[in-house]
């Protein structure tokens, strides 16, 4: 097809032009490097006065336990949730930074970049799961408490410290102590309180009381009213009356007639300390606590202890439930994954210059058109059996290919050379590159169709590229612009491309709707520019 022949010819011309390689590939890389070095590592980071606590998660997870209901996730995650909580919803609190490896954390501490880093070792959840006040909980217990709070080594928490920053590292350790305390103490209390009044607890109590012999006389005195009630109720029971008559026949009424005196005599004997001491000599309180008594008394013991402390729920396993306070939410917003600050600046600079230099194609295409006018190529094309649209398409295809290669190469260089991340949805970068190239090529065709000389290309193209780059945020982040300028920048294709890149490279959860809308608008810009270029194209 003539269109592809024309496109192949123009592609050869573009590839032979050294200015194209310099402008489209070398200049953006050099400018990105220079700007990155000039702006420093802090560029791109918002000012944050929150305390930063850096952690390394090596936790091996929860040990297997039949019927587990708590916790629902590893213990290290519970500690991080407590650290990062924002209870009042003001966006304050502590910023938790998760570092990927111990080696990276050790380097940061050794270089003085972090005063301290908390390392949750592999055994952390296993040891926290065994933290207990109980002597025999059914597993080998861990006592995490010491003189100064939670003993970190006992639960598998290691603190990497920078000895040159003792105050800052001490602050981080104390913050960790508070969170550890809030996580482990309710769990230990809840476990212990669950045992209060249960069969095992009451049996252990009864066994201990069996050693308490003899039965103190005061106990018999205090038991007397209960014994009297039992005797009175027994004699009034009709079935027991029938049992008496069957056993004693005619003597039943005599026995019942003597019962008031007998009960009085028993009461008198219980109050006689000498008699009571002999009666209770071989009896212990533990013998009174039979299994049936224990089953009745146990729940009452637990309920009674709970009623003594109405402001607390000792059956709870979390600090919020124990203290009957609201949940400490907002933890997700205060957690982030550590990223090399050197790479953060390039997350901004690389897409900015990728977008701006995509539109430098205006100069390359303009010079190409001017050269063909000078050599009379355009006049010969006019004589060829080609429509104006076919000529425009034949020149558009190689420029679009070059622009696509430029965008991909610059993003690859950003990843390999500058260490930037491609974000959570890297595949979406391709449609953004393609739609940006379409808009850039459309504008390039429009300028090339209007400019007649190299001077006009240089003036029109450079002015247009720089003005659009400055107005859109390609030269300066739009976050630093006034609100009015931010709104005005939306009339440039650059701004829409930057919005898409910002979602993909700057957000952990990019809004795909914003990316799609940006791509559609960029394609619309490209179509509008091409329509104007077709209308303005003069082959003379």
Tab-separated table of C-alpha atoms in Angstrom, residues 7 10-11 14 24 358 361 365 392-408 433-442 444-445 523 526 530:
chain	number	residue	atom	x	y	z
A	7	UNK	CA	5.502	5.532	6.278
A	10	UNK	CA	9.611	8.674	6.694
A	11	UNK	CA	10.681	6.203	9.386
A	14	UNK	CA	13.520	9.887	11.316
A	24	UNK	CA	13.392	12.231	22.318
A	358	UNK	CA	6.537	13.173	24.051
A	361	UNK	CA	8.033	15.294	18.662
A	365	UNK	CA	8.170	16.149	12.683
A	392	UNK	CA	-1.138	12.564	6.489
A	393	UNK	CA	-1.601	8.949	7.595
A	394	UNK	CA	1.650	7.868	5.916
A	395	UNK	CA	3.536	10.503	7.866
A	396	UNK	CA	1.615	9.887	11.098
A	397	UNK	CA	2.371	6.154	11.449
A	398	UNK	CA	6.194	6.372	11.751
A	399	UNK	CA	5.898	9.319	14.145
A	400	UNK	CA	3.424	7.369	16.284
A	401	UNK	CA	5.768	4.379	16.333
A	402	UNK	CA	8.702	6.574	17.389
A	403	UNK	CA	6.602	8.186	20.117
A	404	UNK	CA	5.481	4.808	21.463
A	405	UNK	CA	9.073	3.583	21.575
A	406	UNK	CA	10.094	6.794	23.306
A	407	UNK	CA	7.447	6.399	26.045
A	408	UNK	CA	8.254	2.745	26.677
A	433	UNK	CA	1.635	5.759	26.703
A	434	UNK	CA	-0.347	5.019	23.540
A	435	UNK	CA	-3.010	7.705	24.111
A	436	UNK	CA	-0.347	10.278	25.083
A	437	UNK	CA	1.545	9.438	21.879
A	438	UNK	CA	-1.651	9.872	19.856
A	439	UNK	CA	-2.170	13.370	21.301
A	440	UNK	CA	1.509	14.279	20.813
A	441	UNK	CA	1.596	13.048	17.216
A	442	UNK	CA	-1.632	14.921	16.443
A	444	UNK	CA	3.108	17.494	15.871
A	445	UNK	CA	1.182	17.068	12.618
A	523	UNK	CA	-7.391	10.384	22.116
A	526	UNK	CA	-5.211	13.692	19.111
A	530	UNK	CA	-5.265	15.641	13.298
